[in-house]
Amino acid sequence: MSDDARAPHFVKSFERGLAVIRSFDADHPARTLSEVAQTCDLTRAAARRLLLTLADLGYVHQDGRLFRLTPRVLELGYSYLSSYTLPQIAEPHLEQLVAQVRESSSLCVLDGDDIVYVARVATRRIMTASITVGTRFPAYVTSVGRVILAHRPTEEVEVRLGRAELKPLTERTLTTPDALRAELRRVRRQGYALVDQELEEGLRSVAAPVRDRGGEVVAAVNIAVHAGRNTVDSVRHDLLPPLLATVAAIEADLRITNPGGQITDPGSAASPGTATRRSSSSRRSPAPEA
């Protein structure tokens, strides 16, 4: 979006500060000043001021020429997670599911055009990229993303498909709007999504939608498996039934725990809703990937 299109209240320096934080990732845990400036399209002077400000606030650590994020950055995400009831409700059910099927399971929500992991219980690493709470992937290529998108209004789906950059992440990835429309219709009819090695070779994933008290799909739960251990048929036959049972249990708890209103998906077009806050004594930290 150009500067001319920004609203009058828009604070450009704040946007740049967030861009600096986002420039660090699993592939680039440490960056030089020049790398940050280049990645964020900033001058060296601007990048230096932002990095030093973040360092003064405790979010960045400088080690010679290299800058790294500090654990304090987690506070930014935890503010959301600690006020959002759904991850805390879902995690015990994910643990039971993983103990039963001995495969990793996650709870994800839609944020913009990505899905974001908000709770996860892992058994073993099955992807090249490590997945933890906060990991993002394009919604169009994931089982959780498709199962959420399948329950969105048609007009919204068309807007999302129109602006999405449909990249072939593997040879199996669906990369045309028509193919994705057909797949989303099928997902909506059958009530679950199964993605076979479209996000990464060797990875299969099945997901089912999670509905809030009002019946709106606000999240999805998946089971991810290695293709060498599980065929598509075995995923449907052996993993889908316990997955659906787990989702039903999460939805039952949602109706009891949050009787006063709906839990709103933060990725929807509407403003994010605020879920009922649970006491600090009942919070549980999401399990990172083993």
mmCIF file of C-alpha atoms in Angstrom:
data_model
loop_
_atom_site.group_PDB
_atom_site.id
_atom_site.type_symbol
_atom_site.label_atom_id
_atom_site.label_comp_id
_atom_site.label_asym_id
_atom_site.label_seq_id
_atom_site.Cartn_x
_atom_site.Cartn_y
_atom_site.Cartn_z
ATOM 1 C CA MET A 1 0.000 0.000 0.000
ATOM 2 C CA SER A 2 1.398 3.413 -0.987
ATOM 3 C CA ASP A 3 1.919 6.194 1.540
ATOM 4 C CA ASP A 4 -0.820 8.209 -0.199
ATOM 5 C CA ALA A 5 -3.332 5.430 0.525
ATOM 6 C CA ARG A 6 -2.539 5.323 4.243
ATOM 7 C CA ALA A 7 -5.100 6.641 6.703
ATOM 8 C CA PRO A 8 -4.240 9.949 8.446
ATOM 9 C CA HIS A 9 -3.626 8.133 11.731
ATOM 10 C CA PHE A 10 -1.018 5.783 10.225
ATOM 11 C CA VAL A 11 2.361 5.889 12.025
ATOM 12 C CA LYS A 12 5.055 5.007 9.504
ATOM 13 C CA SER A 13 7.823 4.666 12.091
ATOM 14 C CA PHE A 14 5.790 2.077 14.012
ATOM 15 C CA GLU A 15 5.310 0.073 10.811
ATOM 16 C CA ARG A 16 9.059 0.172 10.222
ATOM 17 C CA GLY A 17 9.767 -1.003 13.758
ATOM 18 C CA LEU A 18 7.482 -4.007 13.313
ATOM 19 C CA ALA A 19 9.126 -4.736 9.953
ATOM 20 C CA VAL A 20 12.509 -4.875 11.679
ATOM 21 C CA ILE A 21 11.200 -7.398 14.204
ATOM 22 C CA ARG A 22 9.667 -9.520 11.441
ATOM 23 C CA SER A 23 12.932 -9.516 9.475
ATOM 24 C CA PHE A 24 14.304 -12.071 11.953
ATOM 25 C CA ASP A 25 13.093 -15.633 11.397
ATOM 26 C CA ALA A 26 14.164 -19.258 11.639
ATOM 27 C CA ASP A 27 16.440 -18.880 8.609
ATOM 28 C CA HIS A 28 17.863 -15.563 9.804
ATOM 29 C CA PRO A 29 18.025 -15.578 13.630
ATOM 30 C CA ALA A 30 20.849 -13.026 13.511
ATOM 31 C CA ARG A 31 21.305 -10.137 11.085
ATOM 32 C CA THR A 32 23.757 -7.322 10.538
ATOM 33 C CA LEU A 33 22.653 -3.719 10.326
ATOM 34 C CA SER A 34 23.080 -3.788 6.552
ATOM 35 C CA GLU A 35 20.967 -6.939 6.206
ATOM 36 C CA VAL A 36 18.140 -5.445 8.261
ATOM 37 C CA ALA A 37 18.254 -2.250 6.214
ATOM 38 C CA GLN A 38 18.148 -4.162 2.933
ATOM 39 C CA THR A 39 15.409 -6.574 4.030
ATOM 40 C CA CYS A 40 13.176 -3.788 5.357
ATOM 41 C CA ASP A 41 13.976 -1.313 2.561
ATOM 42 C CA LEU A 42 15.404 1.195 5.037
ATOM 43 C CA THR A 43 18.416 3.436 5.081
ATOM 44 C CA ARG A 44 21.253 2.274 7.310
ATOM 45 C CA ALA A 45 20.660 5.253 9.586
ATOM 46 C CA ALA A 46 16.949 4.435 10.003
ATOM 47 C CA ALA A 47 17.648 0.744 10.566
ATOM 48 C CA ARG A 48 20.293 1.620 13.172
ATOM 49 C CA ARG A 49 17.923 3.889 15.102
ATOM 50 C CA LEU A 50 15.180 1.264 15.120
ATOM 51 C CA LEU A 51 17.511 -1.553 16.160
ATOM 52 C CA LEU A 52 19.034 0.483 18.969
ATOM 53 C CA THR A 53 15.576 1.537 20.165
ATOM 54 C CA LEU A 54 14.490 -2.107 20.244
ATOM 55 C CA ALA A 55 17.702 -2.923 22.097
ATOM 56 C CA ASP A 56 16.979 -0.209 24.677
ATOM 57 C CA LEU A 57 13.506 -1.719 25.166
ATOM 58 C CA GLY A 58 14.943 -5.217 25.609
ATOM 59 C CA TYR A 59 13.577 -6.771 22.400
ATOM 60 C CA VAL A 60 16.904 -6.967 20.551
ATOM 61 C CA HIS A 61 20.402 -7.967 21.679
ATOM 62 C CA GLN A 62 23.535 -6.711 19.934
ATOM 63 C CA ASP A 63 26.586 -8.955 19.745
ATOM 64 C CA GLY A 64 29.275 -7.139 17.798
ATOM 65 C CA ARG A 65 27.962 -6.621 14.263
ATOM 66 C CA LEU A 66 25.047 -8.998 14.748
ATOM 67 C CA PHE A 67 21.612 -8.294 16.160
ATOM 68 C CA ARG A 68 19.266 -10.957 17.547
ATOM 69 C CA LEU A 69 15.771 -10.932 19.002
ATOM 70 C CA THR A 70 15.489 -11.617 22.731
ATOM 71 C CA PRO A 71 12.889 -13.803 24.460
ATOM 72 C CA ARG A 72 11.072 -10.625 25.465
ATOM 73 C CA VAL A 73 9.586 -10.531 21.954
ATOM 74 C CA LEU A 74 7.392 -13.444 23.045
ATOM 75 C CA GLU A 75 5.476 -11.017 25.258
ATOM 76 C CA LEU A 76 4.008 -9.419 22.130
ATOM 77 C CA GLY A 77 2.363 -12.666 21.080
ATOM 78 C CA TYR A 78 1.526 -13.891 24.550
ATOM 79 C CA SER A 79 -0.690 -10.869 25.126
ATOM 80 C CA TYR A 80 -2.939 -12.282 22.416
ATOM 81 C CA LEU A 81 -2.679 -15.912 23.464
ATOM 82 C CA SER A 82 -3.276 -15.254 27.147
ATOM 83 C CA SER A 83 -6.509 -13.376 26.421
ATOM 84 C CA TYR A 84 -7.783 -15.850 23.838
ATOM 85 C CA THR A 85 -9.651 -18.724 25.448
ATOM 86 C CA LEU A 86 -9.558 -21.173 22.558
ATOM 87 C CA PRO A 87 -5.885 -22.324 22.752
ATOM 88 C CA GLN A 88 -6.154 -23.040 26.477
ATOM 89 C CA ILE A 89 -9.351 -24.992 25.971
ATOM 90 C CA ALA A 90 -7.991 -26.968 23.024
ATOM 91 C CA GLU A 91 -4.572 -27.969 24.329
ATOM 92 C CA PRO A 92 -5.639 -30.747 26.741
ATOM 93 C CA HIS A 93 -7.699 -32.264 23.943
ATOM 94 C CA LEU A 94 -4.749 -32.050 21.548
ATOM 95 C CA GLU A 95 -2.600 -33.856 24.110
ATOM 96 C CA GLN A 96 -5.137 -36.671 24.368
ATOM 97 C CA LEU A 97 -5.383 -36.904 20.593
ATOM 98 C CA VAL A 98 -1.604 -37.078 20.158
ATOM 99 C CA ALA A 99 -1.346 -39.740 22.864
ATOM 100 C CA GLN A 100 -3.980 -41.758 20.989
ATOM 101 C CA VAL A 101 -2.728 -41.481 17.397
ATOM 102 C CA ARG A 102 0.976 -40.841 18.136
ATOM 103 C CA GLU A 103 1.154 -38.087 15.529
ATOM 104 C CA SER A 104 1.505 -34.325 15.896
ATOM 105 C CA SER A 105 -1.579 -32.128 16.143
ATOM 106 C CA SER A 106 -2.128 -28.366 16.062
ATOM 107 C CA LEU A 107 -4.800 -25.721 16.434
ATOM 108 C CA CYS A 108 -4.680 -22.906 13.878
ATOM 109 C CA VAL A 109 -6.589 -19.724 13.120
ATOM 110 C CA LEU A 110 -6.786 -17.568 10.013
ATOM 111 C CA ASP A 111 -4.871 -14.291 10.086
ATOM 112 C CA GLY A 112 -5.063 -12.343 6.856
ATOM 113 C CA ASP A 113 -4.180 -14.813 4.097
ATOM 114 C CA ASP A 114 -2.114 -17.042 6.399
ATOM 115 C CA ILE A 115 -2.891 -19.615 9.020
ATOM 116 C CA VAL A 116 -1.181 -19.169 12.381
ATOM 117 C CA TYR A 117 -0.423 -21.957 14.861
ATOM 118 C CA VAL A 118 -1.886 -20.981 18.263
ATOM 119 C CA ALA A 119 -1.513 -24.354 20.028
ATOM 120 C CA ARG A 120 0.565 -27.403 19.175
ATOM 121 C CA VAL A 121 1.473 -30.799 20.599
ATOM 122 C CA ALA A 122 4.224 -32.538 18.656
ATOM 123 C CA THR A 123 5.602 -36.062 18.706
ATOM 124 C CA ARG A 124 8.448 -35.805 16.224
ATOM 125 C CA ARG A 125 9.646 -33.448 13.549
ATOM 126 C CA ILE A 126 8.147 -34.286 10.163
ATOM 127 C CA MET A 127 8.792 -31.070 8.267
ATOM 128 C CA THR A 128 11.983 -29.364 7.158
ATOM 129 C CA ALA A 129 10.859 -26.163 8.874
ATOM 130 C CA SER A 130 10.326 -26.306 12.608
ATOM 131 C CA ILE A 131 6.723 -25.554 13.603
ATOM 132 C CA THR A 132 5.979 -23.747 16.856
ATOM 133 C CA VAL A 133 3.236 -21.532 18.193
ATOM 134 C CA GLY A 134 3.240 -18.450 15.950
ATOM 135 C CA THR A 135 4.390 -20.268 12.792
ATOM 136 C CA ARG A 136 2.575 -19.073 9.672
ATOM 137 C CA PHE A 137 1.862 -20.708 6.313
ATOM 138 C CA PRO A 138 -0.246 -19.611 3.318
ATOM 139 C CA ALA A 139 -3.822 -20.706 3.986
ATOM 140 C CA TYR A 140 -4.482 -21.956 0.461
ATOM 141 C CA VAL A 141 -1.943 -24.786 0.696
ATOM 142 C CA THR A 142 -2.709 -26.160 4.189
ATOM 143 C CA SER A 143 -5.461 -28.446 5.421
ATOM 144 C CA VAL A 144 -6.331 -26.089 8.286
ATOM 145 C CA GLY A 145 -6.440 -23.117 5.958
ATOM 146 C CA ARG A 146 -8.664 -24.842 3.443
ATOM 147 C CA VAL A 147 -11.104 -26.105 6.035
ATOM 148 C CA ILE A 148 -11.519 -22.563 7.392
ATOM 149 C CA LEU A 149 -11.730 -20.954 3.950
ATOM 150 C CA ALA A 150 -14.298 -23.535 2.859
ATOM 151 C CA HIS A 151 -16.707 -22.119 5.436
ATOM 152 C CA ARG A 152 -16.164 -18.476 4.498
ATOM 153 C CA PRO A 153 -18.716 -16.550 2.406
ATOM 154 C CA THR A 154 -18.216 -17.001 -1.335
ATOM 155 C CA GLU A 155 -17.547 -13.293 -1.841
ATOM 156 C CA GLU A 156 -14.763 -13.329 0.739
ATOM 157 C CA VAL A 157 -13.173 -16.424 -0.783
ATOM 158 C CA GLU A 158 -13.162 -14.780 -4.209
ATOM 159 C CA VAL A 159 -11.392 -11.729 -2.816
ATOM 160 C CA ARG A 160 -8.798 -13.922 -1.124
ATOM 161 C CA LEU A 161 -8.181 -16.015 -4.238
ATOM 162 C CA GLY A 162 -7.921 -12.883 -6.332
ATOM 163 C CA ARG A 163 -5.081 -11.429 -4.267
ATOM 164 C CA ALA A 164 -3.274 -14.658 -3.310
ATOM 165 C CA GLU A 165 0.068 -15.495 -4.864
ATOM 166 C CA LEU A 166 -0.481 -19.165 -5.637
ATOM 167 C CA LYS A 167 3.027 -20.595 -5.687
ATOM 168 C CA PRO A 168 3.803 -24.259 -6.508
ATOM 169 C CA LEU A 169 5.521 -25.291 -3.267
ATOM 170 C CA THR A 170 5.689 -28.882 -4.543
ATOM 171 C CA GLU A 171 4.693 -30.608 -7.775
ATOM 172 C CA ARG A 172 1.326 -31.442 -6.181
ATOM 173 C CA THR A 173 0.342 -27.920 -5.077
ATOM 174 C CA LEU A 174 -2.951 -26.588 -6.418
ATOM 175 C CA THR A 175 -2.055 -23.262 -8.001
ATOM 176 C CA THR A 176 -5.126 -22.141 -9.952
ATOM 177 C CA PRO A 177 -8.203 -20.390 -8.529
ATOM 178 C CA ASP A 178 -10.518 -22.858 -10.285
ATOM 179 C CA ALA A 179 -8.795 -25.880 -8.757
ATOM 180 C CA LEU A 180 -8.910 -24.314 -5.300
ATOM 181 C CA ARG A 181 -12.577 -23.339 -5.669
ATOM 182 C CA ALA A 182 -13.435 -26.943 -6.526
ATOM 183 C CA GLU A 183 -11.374 -28.234 -3.601
ATOM 184 C CA LEU A 184 -12.989 -25.814 -1.140
ATOM 185 C CA ARG A 185 -16.459 -26.922 -2.298
ATOM 186 C CA ARG A 186 -15.445 -30.542 -1.719
ATOM 187 C CA VAL A 187 -14.025 -29.736 1.725
ATOM 188 C CA ARG A 188 -17.238 -27.983 2.732
ATOM 189 C CA ARG A 189 -19.352 -30.949 1.611
ATOM 190 C CA GLN A 190 -17.286 -33.624 3.364
ATOM 191 C CA GLY A 191 -16.544 -31.632 6.515
ATOM 192 C CA TYR A 192 -12.759 -32.020 6.534
ATOM 193 C CA ALA A 193 -9.699 -31.225 4.406
ATOM 194 C CA LEU A 194 -6.899 -33.573 3.446
ATOM 195 C CA VAL A 195 -3.769 -32.116 1.870
ATOM 196 C CA ASP A 196 -1.367 -34.603 0.320
ATOM 197 C CA GLN A 197 2.211 -33.326 -0.031
ATOM 198 C CA GLU A 198 1.239 -29.889 -1.351
ATOM 199 C CA LEU A 199 2.977 -27.851 1.347
ATOM 200 C CA GLU A 200 6.030 -30.098 1.566
ATOM 201 C CA GLU A 201 7.031 -33.379 -0.024
ATOM 202 C CA GLY A 202 6.417 -36.267 2.349
ATOM 203 C CA LEU A 203 3.860 -34.409 4.472
ATOM 204 C CA ARG A 204 0.181 -35.328 4.667
ATOM 205 C CA SER A 205 -2.277 -33.440 6.835
ATOM 206 C CA VAL A 206 -5.963 -33.775 7.670
ATOM 207 C CA ALA A 207 -7.945 -31.001 9.380
ATOM 208 C CA ALA A 208 -11.444 -30.404 10.714
ATOM 209 C CA PRO A 209 -13.167 -27.105 11.552
ATOM 210 C CA VAL A 210 -13.783 -25.800 15.070
ATOM 211 C CA ARG A 211 -17.032 -23.880 15.541
ATOM 212 C CA ASP A 212 -17.807 -21.395 18.261
ATOM 213 C CA ARG A 213 -21.020 -21.228 20.262
ATOM 214 C CA GLY A 214 -22.779 -19.456 17.406
ATOM 215 C CA GLY A 215 -21.800 -22.104 14.845
ATOM 216 C CA GLU A 216 -19.149 -20.000 13.083
ATOM 217 C CA VAL A 217 -15.902 -21.718 12.055
ATOM 218 C CA VAL A 218 -13.182 -19.866 13.962
ATOM 219 C CA ALA A 219 -10.276 -22.319 13.856
ATOM 220 C CA ALA A 220 -9.205 -25.777 12.737
ATOM 221 C CA VAL A 221 -7.377 -28.748 14.227
ATOM 222 C CA ASN A 222 -5.071 -30.923 12.165
ATOM 223 C CA ILE A 223 -3.072 -34.119 12.367
ATOM 224 C CA ALA A 224 0.143 -34.094 10.355
ATOM 225 C CA VAL A 225 1.892 -37.308 9.312
ATOM 226 C CA HIS A 226 4.766 -38.507 7.193
ATOM 227 C CA ALA A 227 3.622 -39.901 3.858
ATOM 228 C CA GLY A 228 5.969 -42.853 4.222
ATOM 229 C CA ARG A 229 4.101 -44.068 7.315
ATOM 230 C CA ASN A 230 0.507 -43.215 6.407
ATOM 231 C CA THR A 231 -1.348 -43.604 3.132
ATOM 232 C CA VAL A 232 -4.199 -41.291 2.206
ATOM 233 C CA ASP A 233 -6.646 -44.105 2.948
ATOM 234 C CA SER A 234 -5.126 -44.787 6.370
ATOM 235 C CA VAL A 235 -5.324 -41.089 7.226
ATOM 236 C CA ARG A 236 -9.050 -41.130 6.446
ATOM 237 C CA HIS A 237 -9.715 -44.459 8.131
ATOM 238 C CA ASP A 238 -7.462 -44.294 11.203
ATOM 239 C CA LEU A 239 -6.897 -40.590 11.937
ATOM 240 C CA LEU A 240 -9.998 -38.748 10.787
ATOM 241 C CA PRO A 241 -12.439 -40.335 13.322
ATOM 242 C CA PRO A 242 -10.343 -39.419 16.414
ATOM 243 C CA LEU A 243 -9.731 -35.971 14.919
ATOM 244 C CA LEU A 244 -13.469 -35.352 14.533
ATOM 245 C CA ALA A 245 -14.078 -36.611 18.064
ATOM 246 C CA THR A 246 -11.425 -34.233 19.400
ATOM 247 C CA VAL A 247 -12.981 -31.272 17.593
ATOM 248 C CA ALA A 248 -16.398 -32.179 19.001
ATOM 249 C CA ALA A 249 -14.914 -32.234 22.515
ATOM 250 C CA ILE A 250 -13.284 -28.823 22.014
ATOM 251 C CA GLU A 251 -16.567 -27.364 20.769
ATOM 252 C CA ALA A 252 -18.415 -28.808 23.769
ATOM 253 C CA ASP A 253 -15.944 -27.115 26.113
ATOM 254 C CA LEU A 254 -16.278 -23.853 24.212
ATOM 255 C CA ARG A 255 -20.026 -23.852 24.783
ATOM 256 C CA ILE A 256 -19.485 -24.291 28.524
ATOM 257 C CA THR A 257 -16.439 -22.091 29.040
ATOM 258 C CA ASN A 258 -17.505 -19.118 26.949
ATOM 259 C CA PRO A 259 -21.306 -18.968 27.261
ATOM 260 C CA GLY A 260 -21.484 -15.203 26.908
ATOM 261 C CA GLY A 261 -20.634 -14.889 23.238
ATOM 262 C CA GLN A 262 -18.714 -16.040 20.208
ATOM 263 C CA ILE A 263 -14.976 -16.325 19.808
ATOM 264 C CA THR A 264 -14.118 -14.297 16.757
ATOM 265 C CA ASP A 265 -11.458 -15.373 14.289
ATOM 266 C CA PRO A 266 -8.744 -12.687 14.287
ATOM 267 C CA GLY A 267 -8.314 -13.156 10.556
ATOM 268 C CA SER A 268 -11.884 -12.296 9.617
ATOM 269 C CA ALA A 269 -12.906 -9.084 7.944
ATOM 270 C CA ALA A 270 -14.539 -7.915 11.162
ATOM 271 C CA SER A 271 -12.606 -6.552 14.102
ATOM 272 C CA PRO A 272 -11.129 -9.236 16.369
ATOM 273 C CA GLY A 273 -13.314 -10.232 19.271
ATOM 274 C CA THR A 274 -12.124 -10.599 22.806
ATOM 275 C CA ALA A 275 -12.626 -13.993 24.379
ATOM 276 C CA THR A 276 -13.320 -14.490 28.051
ATOM 277 C CA ARG A 277 -10.089 -14.232 30.043
ATOM 278 C CA ARG A 278 -9.195 -17.202 32.171
ATOM 279 C CA SER A 279 -7.343 -16.819 35.450
ATOM 280 C CA SER A 280 -3.571 -16.902 35.296
ATOM 281 C CA SER A 281 -3.504 -20.063 37.388
ATOM 282 C CA SER A 282 -5.329 -21.978 34.662
ATOM 283 C CA ARG A 283 -3.052 -20.940 31.784
ATOM 284 C CA ARG A 284 -0.880 -23.542 30.182
ATOM 285 C CA SER A 285 2.033 -22.769 27.926
ATOM 286 C CA PRO A 286 1.662 -24.246 24.410
ATOM 287 C CA ALA A 287 3.976 -27.186 23.772
ATOM 288 C CA PRO A 288 6.727 -26.448 21.241
ATOM 289 C CA GLU A 289 7.711 -28.948 18.609
ATOM 290 C CA ALA A 290 10.020 -31.652 19.848
#
